Amino acid sequence: MSTIGASSSGVNDRVRRRLVDAVLGERDRPVQRRAVPTPALVVDVDLLDANIERMADQARTAGVDLRPHVKSHKSAFVARRQLEAGATGLSCAKLSEAEALVAGLADDGYDRRVSILLTSPLVGEAPSRRAADLARHCDLLVVADDPDGVDELARALALEGTRATILCDVDVGLGRTGVTDVAQALAVAQRAVDAEALDFCGVQGYGGHLQHIHGRRERRAATQQSMDRLRGVVDALESADYEITVVTGGGTGTAGLDLAIGVLTELQPGSYVFMDRQYHDALGDDPEGRFDQSLTIETTVVSAHYDGFVTVDAGLKAMATDAGAPRVLWPAEAGDYHFFGDEHGRVTCDPGRALHRGQRVALMPAHCDPTVDRYDHLWLTRGDEVVGVAEVTARGCSQ
Ligand SMILES: Cc1ncc(COP(=O)(O)O)c(C=O)c1O
């Protein structure tokens, strides 16, 4: 069968590589961030490292494992820093995200075997075969919320001659995936225990609906309810003699509360490495919100002919829009950002303090995860200097 446009000519790759080379080229002097073509994702490396260390330290102090979710950054560069800061392993949303991260870490010279948790259930024979193959290259844990999913994976592992570990995914109120009662949890656990190529180690209970609740008291009450539900399933499994060594879940918005509540043995937060406007709005000065905004979308003013606003080069294609508009971080004379089409945005400014053509404007993304997925690179900076560039290794890997 012939394919169109799926050849290995790699035009896209060449264009992207040239773009990076044009900035970093033969570096005989420091590269200024102004040299980065916009719109671009810019990461302050020191703030990134501080965020990574802060979460690692919190988990370490509480005696809880940390398995950061890579869905937020999709980058082997960031994952490696998280592992080197003491993470037990990584969480991945999708199989191809995990495949890309495992390969990216190896390419990066990371020679330790990584423990990977797939936090979404797999369906069907082909994905199960891919997972069984991936299990050659990492210690693979997979959540399941249906005994048939356990069987599919068990058959694939037997064919490939590899092993994996099952966690029962429990719906703690989000209503997205996960068993909804104890009988279903027991059925999943039993199928895993029965399968030669599988181990069973515990449960996942991720409360996505909790993460952005405004007000710590409200967030805590709702988190407690979800964790009580999860505890109930753990108790039932233990009463039926299943050994539970891992109870995983939590995100940036509940991490501090999860540690205090004490049901989870493992945290899987993602956004804390970068943060975003949605999280800053929800968490305010709460302890869960004490992470720095390390990620910005940098844009350039491309037209400045009107009093009261200018046009910048970042529009709908440059960011996720599900959480509304980004917040303008600098310069001080810039006002608000408004969507202005696919390729452009409108930034307001006081008529007397106009922005000028060519000026840079930095935005705080409204929602970091799907914004990052729109870019090939993270430009790494210290102050005004570009100190490197990291690939968004698993960009688009959502299969
Ligand atoms: C299963 C699961 N775990 C953890 C996370 C990380 O959450 P956050 O980015 O809010 O820290 C997510 C995010 O959507 C998720 O889906």
PDB file of C-alpha atoms and ligand atoms in Angstrom, residues 69 71-72 119 176 206 211 250-252 268-271 279 369, ligand 1:
ATOM      1  CA  HIS A  69       3.135  12.604  35.749  1.00  0.00           C
ATOM      2  CA  LYS A  71       1.761  14.344  30.703  1.00  0.00           C
ATOM      3  CA  SER A  72       2.465  17.949  31.720  1.00  0.00           C
ATOM      4  CA  THR A 119      -2.454   5.761  34.309  1.00  0.00           C
ATOM      5  CA  ARG A 176     -13.826   9.108  33.910  1.00  0.00           C
ATOM      6  CA  TYR A 206      -7.020   9.967  40.740  1.00  0.00           C
ATOM      7  CA  GLN A 211      -7.458  19.608  41.674  1.00  0.00           C
ATOM      8  CA  GLY A 250      -3.113  12.912  43.555  1.00  0.00           C
ATOM      9  CA  GLY A 251      -2.171  15.955  41.519  1.00  0.00           C
ATOM     10  CA  THR A 252      -0.655  19.380  42.034  1.00  0.00           C
ATOM     11  CA  GLN A 268       1.555  11.475  40.763  1.00  0.00           C
ATOM     12  CA  PRO A 269       1.386  15.273  40.278  1.00  0.00           C
ATOM     13  CA  GLY A 270       2.325  16.786  36.925  1.00  0.00           C
ATOM     14  CA  SER A 271       1.677  20.522  36.514  1.00  0.00           C
ATOM     15  CA  TYR A 279      -3.701  26.575  38.994  1.00  0.00           C
ATOM     16  CA  ASP A 369      -0.297  20.419  29.629  1.00  0.00           C
TER      17      ASP A 369
HETATM   18  C1  LIG B   1      -4.197  10.193  36.162  1.00  0.00           C
HETATM   19  C2  LIG B   1      -3.560  11.512  36.423  1.00  0.00           C
HETATM   20  N1  LIG B   1      -2.644  11.611  37.406  1.00  0.00           N
HETATM   21  C3  LIG B   1      -2.012  12.781  37.680  1.00  0.00           C
HETATM   22  C4  LIG B   1      -2.273  13.922  36.950  1.00  0.00           C
HETATM   23  C5  LIG B   1      -1.494  15.176  37.271  1.00  0.00           C
HETATM   24  O1  LIG B   1      -2.289  16.204  37.658  1.00  0.00           O
HETATM   25  P1  LIG B   1      -1.756  17.719  37.735  1.00  0.00           P
HETATM   26  O2  LIG B   1      -1.208  18.085  36.412  1.00  0.00           O
HETATM   27  O3  LIG B   1      -2.979  18.457  38.060  1.00  0.00           O
HETATM   28  O4  LIG B   1      -0.732  17.751  38.790  1.00  0.00           O
HETATM   29  C6  LIG B   1      -3.227  13.869  35.921  1.00  0.00           C
HETATM   30  C7  LIG B   1      -3.569  15.085  35.167  1.00  0.00           C
HETATM   31  O5  LIG B   1      -4.497  15.190  34.428  1.00  0.00           O
HETATM   32  C8  LIG B   1      -3.882  12.637  35.639  1.00  0.00           C
HETATM   33  O6  LIG B   1      -4.792  12.527  34.660  1.00  0.00           O
END
